């Protein structure tokens, strides 16, 4: 894609977009249908898409990330789509006061990215705080949304509730607008996300549309990006709840075979002997079956049938072996990179930051130009 022409000549023909129906389920179904349509367009014309996605650097990545999103990103990269991965360091302090060992965490995540197969020649990895022009987009973008719209965001509400007694900070309230800047600075038009991020993507679309209406009516400047919903199942932690570092229930991608065995041994099951796949009634057992399924490509039901009356012990043995086998190459690559065998990951980040800055500078200049702020006379 030519960077000089951000109004993407290569934008895919947009199929009619199913309208949100108003009910959450209907909206989710519409988003799923749209994602399937987009998958077809990606396969037919990968160069028409620029993906932006990423994460908050709060800890090394784990198998939940791997099966949930990383594998999908690698697939998109292999299909020929250009990717941008943001390490949203400013977002770390949306729900806590301390940034922690950011440099260390960012390094761990870079190792994870490379180990799973992200290719720095095809994928730009950058840190949010290192791209000032991206962040400056926040100011005009904030003018395009109302406080009421920000306060209505269900994900922000849920995240605030999860922080207990904490008062909502201005940063927490406005982080979906930050995300709009993250996506739009590079004219990202496809954002692989989980369901919880759908409201944010809707806000990004609104911001793009309003900017275009207000400042670029003749030739729309920003794309209205689409969500690409992961069809991967959610992997739970060893205690059967959401996998999250703060709960101490994760299996990091870099875990050794022994650590993997220990994590699986600790994983909760239930009192029923015979193994069956029943995600509603038996979520912990279903989780182990899902992991085995994700590693082997067999269906969870098939794995359950195979284990059957042999029970949880047998299931755990099978899951450990499947995980260790499946992640063996990832672990080996990660260990080699961590030992200094290969490129320095912080050099890769510096390259990514430089490229992100180049693009962000150009976008900010275009934005200021359209807003009547080009004073230097060009
Ligand atoms: N909020 C996302 C998360 O917690 C990370 C993120 C920041 C992001 N900016 C983004 C994701 C832009 C998609 C697009 O995982």
CSV table of C-alpha atoms and ligand atoms in Angstrom, one decimal:
chain,number,residue,atom,x,y,z
A,1,UNK,CA,0.0,0.0,0.0
A,2,UNK,CA,1.4,3.4,-0.9
A,3,UNK,CA,1.9,5.3,2.3
A,4,UNK,CA,1.7,8.6,0.4
A,5,UNK,CA,-1.9,8.1,-0.4
A,6,UNK,CA,-3.7,7.2,2.8
A,7,UNK,CA,-7.1,7.5,1.1
A,8,UNK,CA,-6.7,3.9,0.2
A,9,UNK,CA,-7.2,3.2,-3.4
A,10,UNK,CA,-7.0,-0.4,-2.4
A,11,UNK,CA,-10.0,-0.3,0.0
A,12,UNK,CA,-12.1,-3.3,-0.7
A,13,UNK,CA,-15.6,-2.8,-2.1
A,14,UNK,CA,-17.8,-2.7,0.9
A,15,UNK,CA,-20.6,-5.1,1.0
A,16,UNK,CA,-23.9,-3.9,2.4
A,17,UNK,CA,-23.4,-3.6,6.1
A,18,UNK,CA,-26.0,-5.3,8.2
A,19,UNK,CA,-27.6,-2.6,10.4
A,20,UNK,CA,-27.5,-3.1,14.1
A,21,UNK,CA,-30.8,-4.3,15.3
A,22,UNK,CA,-30.8,-2.7,18.7
A,23,UNK,CA,-30.6,-5.9,20.7
A,24,UNK,CA,-27.2,-6.9,21.9
A,25,UNK,CA,-27.6,-10.4,20.5
A,26,UNK,CA,-28.7,-9.1,17.1
A,27,UNK,CA,-25.8,-6.7,17.0
A,28,UNK,CA,-23.4,-9.6,17.8
A,29,UNK,CA,-24.9,-11.7,15.2
A,30,UNK,CA,-24.6,-8.9,12.6
A,31,UNK,CA,-21.0,-8.4,13.6
A,32,UNK,CA,-20.3,-12.2,13.2
A,33,UNK,CA,-22.0,-12.2,9.8
A,34,UNK,CA,-19.9,-9.1,8.8
A,35,UNK,CA,-16.7,-10.8,10.0
A,36,UNK,CA,-17.4,-13.8,7.8
A,37,UNK,CA,-18.0,-11.6,4.8
A,38,UNK,CA,-14.7,-9.8,5.5
A,39,UNK,CA,-12.8,-13.1,5.8
A,40,UNK,CA,-13.8,-13.8,2.2
A,41,UNK,CA,-12.7,-10.3,1.1
A,42,UNK,CA,-9.3,-10.7,2.9
A,43,UNK,CA,-8.7,-14.0,1.2
A,44,UNK,CA,-9.5,-12.5,-2.2
A,45,UNK,CA,-7.7,-9.2,-1.7
A,46,UNK,CA,-5.3,-9.1,1.3
A,47,UNK,CA,-3.6,-5.9,0.1
A,48,UNK,CA,-6.9,-4.0,0.5
A,49,UNK,CA,-6.6,-4.3,4.3
A,50,UNK,CA,-4.5,-2.8,7.0
A,51,UNK,CA,-4.9,-4.3,10.4
A,52,UNK,CA,-4.4,-2.5,13.6
A,53,UNK,CA,-4.7,-4.3,16.9
A,54,UNK,CA,-2.6,-4.8,20.1
A,55,UNK,CA,-2.7,-5.0,23.8
A,56,UNK,CA,-1.9,-3.3,27.1
A,57,UNK,CA,1.6,-4.3,28.2
A,58,UNK,CA,0.6,-5.5,31.7
A,59,UNK,CA,2.4,-8.9,31.5
A,60,UNK,CA,3.9,-11.5,29.2
A,61,UNK,CA,1.3,-13.1,26.9
A,62,UNK,CA,-0.3,-16.4,27.7
A,63,UNK,CA,-2.1,-19.3,26.0
A,64,UNK,CA,-5.3,-17.4,26.1
A,65,UNK,CA,-3.8,-14.7,23.9
A,66,UNK,CA,-2.2,-17.4,21.7
A,67,UNK,CA,-5.3,-19.3,20.9
A,68,UNK,CA,-7.6,-16.2,21.1
A,69,UNK,CA,-5.7,-13.7,18.9
A,70,UNK,CA,-2.0,-14.4,18.2
A,71,UNK,CA,-2.6,-17.4,16.0
A,72,UNK,CA,-5.2,-15.3,14.0
A,73,UNK,CA,-2.7,-12.5,13.5
A,74,UNK,CA,-0.1,-14.8,12.2
A,75,UNK,CA,-2.6,-16.2,9.8
A,76,UNK,CA,-3.6,-12.7,8.6
A,77,UNK,CA,0.1,-11.9,8.1
A,78,UNK,CA,0.6,-15.1,6.1
A,79,UNK,CA,-2.4,-14.2,4.0
A,80,UNK,CA,-0.5,-11.0,3.0
A,81,UNK,CA,-2.3,-8.4,5.1
A,82,UNK,CA,-0.2,-5.6,6.5
A,83,UNK,CA,-0.4,-5.5,10.3
A,84,UNK,CA,0.3,-2.8,13.0
A,85,UNK,CA,0.5,-4.0,16.6
A,86,UNK,CA,0.2,-1.4,19.3
A,87,UNK,CA,1.6,-1.9,22.8
A,88,UNK,CA,-0.8,0.5,24.5
A,89,UNK,CA,1.4,1.6,27.4
A,90,UNK,CA,-0.6,4.7,28.3
A,91,UNK,CA,-3.6,2.3,28.7
A,92,UNK,CA,-1.9,0.5,31.5
A,93,UNK,CA,-2.9,3.3,33.8
A,94,UNK,CA,-6.6,3.3,32.9
A,95,UNK,CA,-7.3,1.0,35.8
A,96,UNK,CA,-4.2,1.2,38.0
A,97,UNK,CA,-1.9,3.9,39.3
A,98,UNK,CA,1.4,2.3,38.4
A,99,UNK,CA,3.0,1.6,35.1
A,100,UNK,CA,5.1,-1.3,36.5
A,101,UNK,CA,8.2,-2.6,34.8
A,102,UNK,CA,7.0,-1.4,31.3
A,103,UNK,CA,10.4,-1.9,29.6
A,104,UNK,CA,10.6,-5.5,30.9
A,105,UNK,CA,7.0,-6.3,30.0
A,106,UNK,CA,7.3,-4.8,26.6
A,107,UNK,CA,10.4,-6.9,26.0
A,108,UNK,CA,8.5,-10.1,27.1
A,109,UNK,CA,5.7,-9.3,24.7
A,110,UNK,CA,8.1,-8.6,21.8
A,111,UNK,CA,9.6,-12.0,22.5
A,112,UNK,CA,6.1,-13.6,22.4
A,113,UNK,CA,5.3,-11.9,19.1
A,114,UNK,CA,8.5,-13.1,17.4
A,115,UNK,CA,8.2,-16.5,18.9
A,116,UNK,CA,4.7,-17.1,17.5
A,117,UNK,CA,5.8,-15.9,14.1
A,118,UNK,CA,5.1,-12.2,13.7
A,119,UNK,CA,7.6,-11.0,11.1
A,120,UNK,CA,8.9,-7.5,11.8
A,121,UNK,CA,9.4,-6.9,8.0
A,122,UNK,CA,5.7,-7.3,7.5
A,123,UNK,CA,4.3,-6.3,10.8
A,124,UNK,CA,5.0,-2.9,12.5
A,125,UNK,CA,5.1,-3.2,16.3
A,126,UNK,CA,5.2,0.1,18.2
A,127,UNK,CA,4.5,1.6,21.6
A,128,UNK,CA,1.7,4.1,22.1
A,129,UNK,CA,3.8,6.6,24.1
A,130,UNK,CA,6.5,6.8,21.4
A,131,UNK,CA,4.2,8.2,18.8
A,132,UNK,CA,3.4,11.8,19.7
A,133,UNK,CA,1.5,12.7,16.6
A,134,UNK,CA,-0.8,9.8,17.1
A,135,UNK,CA,-1.7,11.1,20.5
A,136,UNK,CA,-2.3,14.6,19.2
A,137,UNK,CA,-5.2,13.2,17.1
A,138,UNK,CA,-6.9,12.7,20.5
A,139,UNK,CA,-7.7,16.4,20.7
A,140,UNK,CA,-9.8,16.9,17.6
A,141,UNK,CA,-11.3,13.4,18.1
A,142,UNK,CA,-12.5,14.3,21.6
A,143,UNK,CA,-14.5,17.2,20.0
A,144,UNK,CA,-16.4,14.7,17.9
A,145,UNK,CA,-18.0,12.8,20.7
A,146,UNK,CA,-20.2,13.8,23.6
A,147,UNK,CA,-19.7,13.0,27.3
A,148,UNK,CA,-23.0,11.2,27.2
A,149,UNK,CA,-21.7,8.9,24.4
A,150,UNK,CA,-18.6,8.2,26.4
A,151,UNK,CA,-20.5,7.4,29.6
A,152,UNK,CA,-22.8,5.0,27.7
A,153,UNK,CA,-20.0,2.7,26.7
A,154,UNK,CA,-20.8,-0.7,28.2
A,155,UNK,CA,-17.2,-2.0,28.2
A,156,UNK,CA,-15.9,1.1,30.0
A,157,UNK,CA,-18.7,0.7,32.5
A,158,UNK,CA,-17.8,-3.0,33.1
A,159,UNK,CA,-14.1,-2.3,33.3
A,160,UNK,CA,-14.7,0.5,35.8
A,161,UNK,CA,-16.9,-1.8,37.9
A,162,UNK,CA,-14.2,-4.4,37.9
A,163,UNK,CA,-11.8,-2.0,39.5
A,164,UNK,CA,-14.0,-1.9,42.6
A,165,UNK,CA,-14.2,1.3,44.4
A,166,UNK,CA,-12.0,3.3,42.1
A,167,UNK,CA,-13.4,6.5,40.7
A,168,UNK,CA,-13.5,6.6,36.9
A,169,UNK,CA,-10.5,8.6,35.6
A,170,UNK,CA,-10.7,10.9,32.7
A,171,UNK,CA,-8.3,8.6,30.9
A,172,UNK,CA,-10.6,5.6,31.5
A,173,UNK,CA,-13.6,7.5,30.2
A,174,UNK,CA,-11.8,8.6,27.1
A,175,UNK,CA,-9.7,5.5,26.2
A,176,UNK,CA,-12.0,4.4,23.5
A,177,UNK,CA,-11.2,7.7,21.8
A,178,UNK,CA,-7.5,7.0,22.2
A,179,UNK,CA,-8.2,3.7,20.5
A,180,UNK,CA,-9.8,5.5,17.6
A,181,UNK,CA,-6.6,7.4,17.2
A,182,UNK,CA,-4.6,4.2,17.5
A,183,UNK,CA,-6.6,2.8,14.6
A,184,UNK,CA,-7.1,5.8,12.4
A,185,UNK,CA,-3.6,7.2,12.5
A,186,UNK,CA,-2.4,4.5,10.2
A,187,UNK,CA,-5.7,4.3,8.3
A,188,UNK,CA,-6.4,0.8,9.7
A,189,UNK,CA,-9.5,-0.6,8.3
A,190,UNK,CA,-9.7,-3.9,10.0
A,191,UNK,CA,-9.4,-4.5,13.7
A,192,UNK,CA,-9.4,-8.1,15.1
A,193,UNK,CA,-11.0,-7.8,18.5
A,194,UNK,CA,-12.9,-9.7,21.1
A,195,UNK,CA,-16.6,-9.0,21.6
A,196,UNK,CA,-15.9,-6.7,24.5
A,197,UNK,CA,-14.1,-4.3,22.2
A,198,UNK,CA,-17.1,-3.9,19.8
A,199,UNK,CA,-18.4,-0.8,21.4
A,200,UNK,CA,-15.0,0.8,21.0
A,201,UNK,CA,-14.9,0.0,17.3
A,202,UNK,CA,-18.3,1.5,16.9
A,203,UNK,CA,-17.0,4.7,18.5
A,204,UNK,CA,-14.0,4.6,16.1
A,205,UNK,CA,-16.4,4.4,13.2
A,206,UNK,CA,-18.5,7.3,14.5
A,207,UNK,CA,-15.4,9.4,14.9
A,208,UNK,CA,-14.1,8.6,11.4
A,209,UNK,CA,-17.6,9.4,10.0
A,210,UNK,CA,-18.0,12.7,11.8
A,211,UNK,CA,-14.5,13.8,11.0
A,212,UNK,CA,-15.1,13.1,7.3
A,213,UNK,CA,-18.5,14.9,7.4
A,214,UNK,CA,-17.1,17.9,9.2
A,215,UNK,CA,-13.7,18.3,7.6
A,216,UNK,CA,-13.4,16.2,4.5
A,217,UNK,CA,-16.9,16.1,3.0
A,218,UNK,CA,-15.6,16.1,-0.6
A,219,UNK,CA,-13.2,13.2,-0.2
A,220,UNK,CA,-13.5,11.1,3.0
A,221,UNK,CA,-10.2,11.0,4.7
A,222,UNK,CA,-10.5,8.2,7.3
A,223,UNK,CA,-11.8,4.8,6.7
A,224,UNK,CA,-14.6,3.4,8.9
A,225,UNK,CA,-12.9,0.3,10.1
A,226,UNK,CA,-14.5,-3.1,10.5
A,227,UNK,CA,-14.2,-5.4,13.5
A,228,UNK,CA,-13.0,-8.9,12.8
A,229,UNK,CA,-14.4,-11.1,15.5
A,230,UNK,CA,-12.2,-14.0,16.5
A,231,UNK,CA,-14.0,-17.3,16.1
A,232,UNK,CA,-11.5,-18.8,18.5
A,233,UNK,CA,-13.0,-20.1,21.8
A,234,UNK,CA,-12.1,-18.3,25.1
A,235,UNK,CA,-9.6,-20.2,27.2
A,236,UNK,CA,-10.1,-19.9,31.0
A,237,UNK,CA,-7.4,-19.9,33.7
A,238,UNK,CA,-6.6,-22.8,35.9
A,239,UNK,CA,-9.3,-21.7,38.4
A,240,UNK,CA,-12.0,-21.7,35.7
A,241,UNK,CA,-12.2,-17.9,35.6
A,242,UNK,CA,-11.0,-15.5,32.9
A,243,UNK,CA,-7.3,-15.9,32.3
A,244,UNK,CA,-5.6,-12.9,33.8
A,245,UNK,CA,-2.2,-12.3,35.2
A,246,UNK,CA,-3.6,-10.5,38.3
A,247,UNK,CA,-5.5,-13.7,39.2
A,248,UNK,CA,-2.3,-15.9,39.0
A,249,UNK,CA,-4.1,-18.4,36.8
A,250,UNK,CA,-2.3,-18.0,33.5
A,251,UNK,CA,-0.1,-20.3,31.5
A,252,UNK,CA,2.5,-18.0,29.9
A,253,UNK,CA,3.5,-18.7,26.3
A,254,UNK,CA,7.1,-19.1,27.4
A,255,UNK,CA,6.3,-21.7,30.1
A,256,UNK,CA,8.5,-24.8,30.2
A,257,UNK,CA,7.2,-28.4,29.8
A,258,UNK,CA,7.4,-28.8,33.6
A,259,UNK,CA,5.5,-25.5,34.2
A,260,UNK,CA,2.9,-26.6,31.7
A,261,UNK,CA,2.4,-29.9,33.5
A,262,UNK,CA,2.1,-28.1,36.8
A,263,UNK,CA,-0.4,-25.7,35.5
A,264,UNK,CA,-2.6,-28.4,34.0
A,265,UNK,CA,-2.3,-30.5,37.2
A,266,UNK,CA,-3.6,-27.4,39.2
A,267,UNK,CA,-6.4,-26.8,36.7
A,268,UNK,CA,-9.8,-27.3,38.3
A,269,UNK,CA,-12.1,-30.0,37.2
A,270,UNK,CA,-15.3,-31.3,38.8
A,271,UNK,CA,-16.6,-34.3,40.8
A,272,UNK,CA,-18.0,-36.2,37.8
A,273,UNK,CA,-15.8,-39.1,36.7
A,274,UNK,CA,-16.8,-39.5,33.1
A,275,UNK,CA,-15.5,-36.8,30.8
A,276,UNK,CA,-18.1,-35.1,28.6
A,277,UNK,CA,-18.1,-31.8,26.7
A,278,UNK,CA,-20.7,-29.6,28.3
A,279,UNK,CA,-19.5,-26.0,28.4
A,280,UNK,CA,-22.5,-24.7,30.4
A,281,UNK,CA,-22.7,-27.4,33.1
A,282,UNK,CA,-19.0,-28.3,33.2
A,283,UNK,CA,-17.0,-25.2,32.3
A,284,UNK,CA,-13.7,-26.3,33.8
A,285,UNK,CA,-13.7,-29.7,32.0
A,286,UNK,CA,-14.9,-28.1,28.8
A,287,UNK,CA,-11.9,-25.6,29.1
A,288,UNK,CA,-9.4,-28.5,29.2
A,289,UNK,CA,-11.1,-30.1,26.3
A,290,UNK,CA,-11.1,-26.8,24.4
A,291,UNK,CA,-7.3,-26.5,24.9
A,292,UNK,CA,-6.7,-30.1,23.7
A,293,UNK,CA,-8.9,-29.3,20.7
A,294,UNK,CA,-7.1,-26.1,19.9
A,295,UNK,CA,-3.8,-27.9,20.0
A,296,UNK,CA,-4.8,-31.0,18.0
A,297,UNK,CA,-7.4,-29.7,15.6
A,298,UNK,CA,-9.8,-32.4,16.9
A,299,UNK,CA,-13.2,-31.4,18.2
A,300,UNK,CA,-13.7,-31.2,21.9
A,301,UNK,CA,-16.4,-33.8,21.8
A,302,UNK,CA,-14.1,-36.2,20.1
A,303,UNK,CA,-11.4,-35.7,22.8
A,304,UNK,CA,-14.1,-36.2,25.5
A,305,UNK,CA,-15.2,-39.5,23.9
A,306,UNK,CA,-11.7,-40.7,23.8
A,307,UNK,CA,-11.1,-40.0,27.5
A,308,UNK,CA,-14.6,-40.9,28.7
A,309,UNK,CA,-14.5,-43.1,31.8
A,310,UNK,CA,-10.7,-42.7,32.2
A,311,UNK,CA,-11.6,-39.4,33.9
A,312,UNK,CA,-9.8,-36.2,34.7
A,313,UNK,CA,-6.4,-37.7,35.3
A,314,UNK,CA,-6.3,-39.1,31.8
A,315,UNK,CA,-7.7,-35.8,30.4
A,316,UNK,CA,-5.0,-33.8,32.1
A,317,UNK,CA,-2.3,-36.1,30.8
A,318,UNK,CA,-3.6,-35.7,27.3
A,319,UNK,CA,-3.9,-31.9,27.6
A,320,UNK,CA,-0.3,-31.5,29.0
A,321,UNK,CA,1.1,-33.6,26.1
A,322,UNK,CA,-1.0,-31.7,23.5
A,323,UNK,CA,0.1,-28.3,24.9
A,324,UNK,CA,3.8,-29.2,25.2
A,325,UNK,CA,3.9,-30.6,21.7
A,326,UNK,CA,2.0,-27.8,20.1
A,327,UNK,CA,3.9,-25.0,21.7
A,328,UNK,CA,7.3,-26.7,21.5
A,329,UNK,CA,8.5,-24.7,18.5
A,330,UNK,CA,7.2,-21.4,20.0
A,331,UNK,CA,9.0,-22.1,23.2
A,332,UNK,CA,12.2,-23.0,21.5
A,333,UNK,CA,12.2,-19.8,19.4
A,334,UNK,CA,11.4,-17.7,22.4
A,335,UNK,CA,14.2,-19.2,24.5
A,336,UNK,CA,16.7,-18.7,21.7
A,337,UNK,CA,15.6,-15.1,21.2
A,338,UNK,CA,15.6,-14.4,24.9
A,339,UNK,CA,19.2,-15.8,25.1
A,340,UNK,CA,20.3,-13.2,22.5
A,341,UNK,CA,20.2,-15.5,19.6
A,342,UNK,CA,18.8,-13.4,16.8
A,343,UNK,CA,17.8,-9.7,16.6
A,344,UNK,CA,17.5,-7.5,19.6
A,345,UNK,CA,13.8,-7.1,20.3
A,346,UNK,CA,14.2,-3.5,21.4
A,347,UNK,CA,15.8,-2.7,18.0
A,348,UNK,CA,12.8,-4.2,16.3
A,349,UNK,CA,10.6,-1.9,18.5
A,350,UNK,CA,12.7,1.1,17.6
A,351,UNK,CA,12.2,0.3,13.9
A,352,UNK,CA,8.5,-0.1,14.4
A,353,UNK,CA,8.3,3.2,16.4
A,354,UNK,CA,10.1,5.0,13.6
A,355,UNK,CA,7.7,3.8,11.0
A,356,UNK,CA,4.7,4.5,13.1
A,357,UNK,CA,6.0,8.1,13.7
A,358,UNK,CA,6.5,8.6,10.0
A,359,UNK,CA,2.9,7.6,9.3
A,360,UNK,CA,1.4,9.5,12.3
A,361,UNK,CA,3.3,12.7,11.3
A,362,UNK,CA,1.8,12.6,7.9
A,363,UNK,CA,-1.7,11.8,9.1
A,364,UNK,CA,-1.6,14.6,11.7
A,365,UNK,CA,-0.4,17.0,9.0
A,366,UNK,CA,-3.3,16.0,6.8
A,367,UNK,CA,-5.7,16.4,9.7
A,368,UNK,CA,-4.5,19.8,10.6
A,369,UNK,CA,-4.6,20.8,6.9
A,370,UNK,CA,-8.2,19.7,6.7
A,371,UNK,CA,-9.0,21.6,9.9
A,372,UNK,CA,-7.5,24.8,8.6
A,373,UNK,CA,-4.4,24.6,10.7
A,374,UNK,CA,-1.8,24.5,8.0
A,375,UNK,CA,0.1,27.7,8.8
A,376,UNK,CA,3.4,27.0,7.2
A,377,UNK,CA,2.2,27.4,3.7
A,378,UNK,CA,3.1,24.4,1.6
B,1,LIG,N1,-7.7,-2.0,24.8
B,1,LIG,C1,-7.0,-3.1,24.1
B,1,LIG,C2,-6.9,-4.2,25.1
B,1,LIG,O1,-6.9,-4.0,26.3
B,1,LIG,C3,-5.7,-2.7,23.5
B,1,LIG,C4,-5.7,-1.7,22.4
B,1,LIG,C5,-5.3,-0.4,22.5
B,1,LIG,C6,-6.3,-1.9,21.1
B,1,LIG,N2,-5.5,0.2,21.3
B,1,LIG,C7,-6.2,-0.6,20.5
B,1,LIG,C8,-7.0,-2.9,20.5
B,1,LIG,C9,-6.7,-0.4,19.2
B,1,LIG,C10,-7.5,-2.7,19.2
B,1,LIG,C11,-7.3,-1.5,18.6
B,1,LIG,O2,-6.6,-5.3,24.7
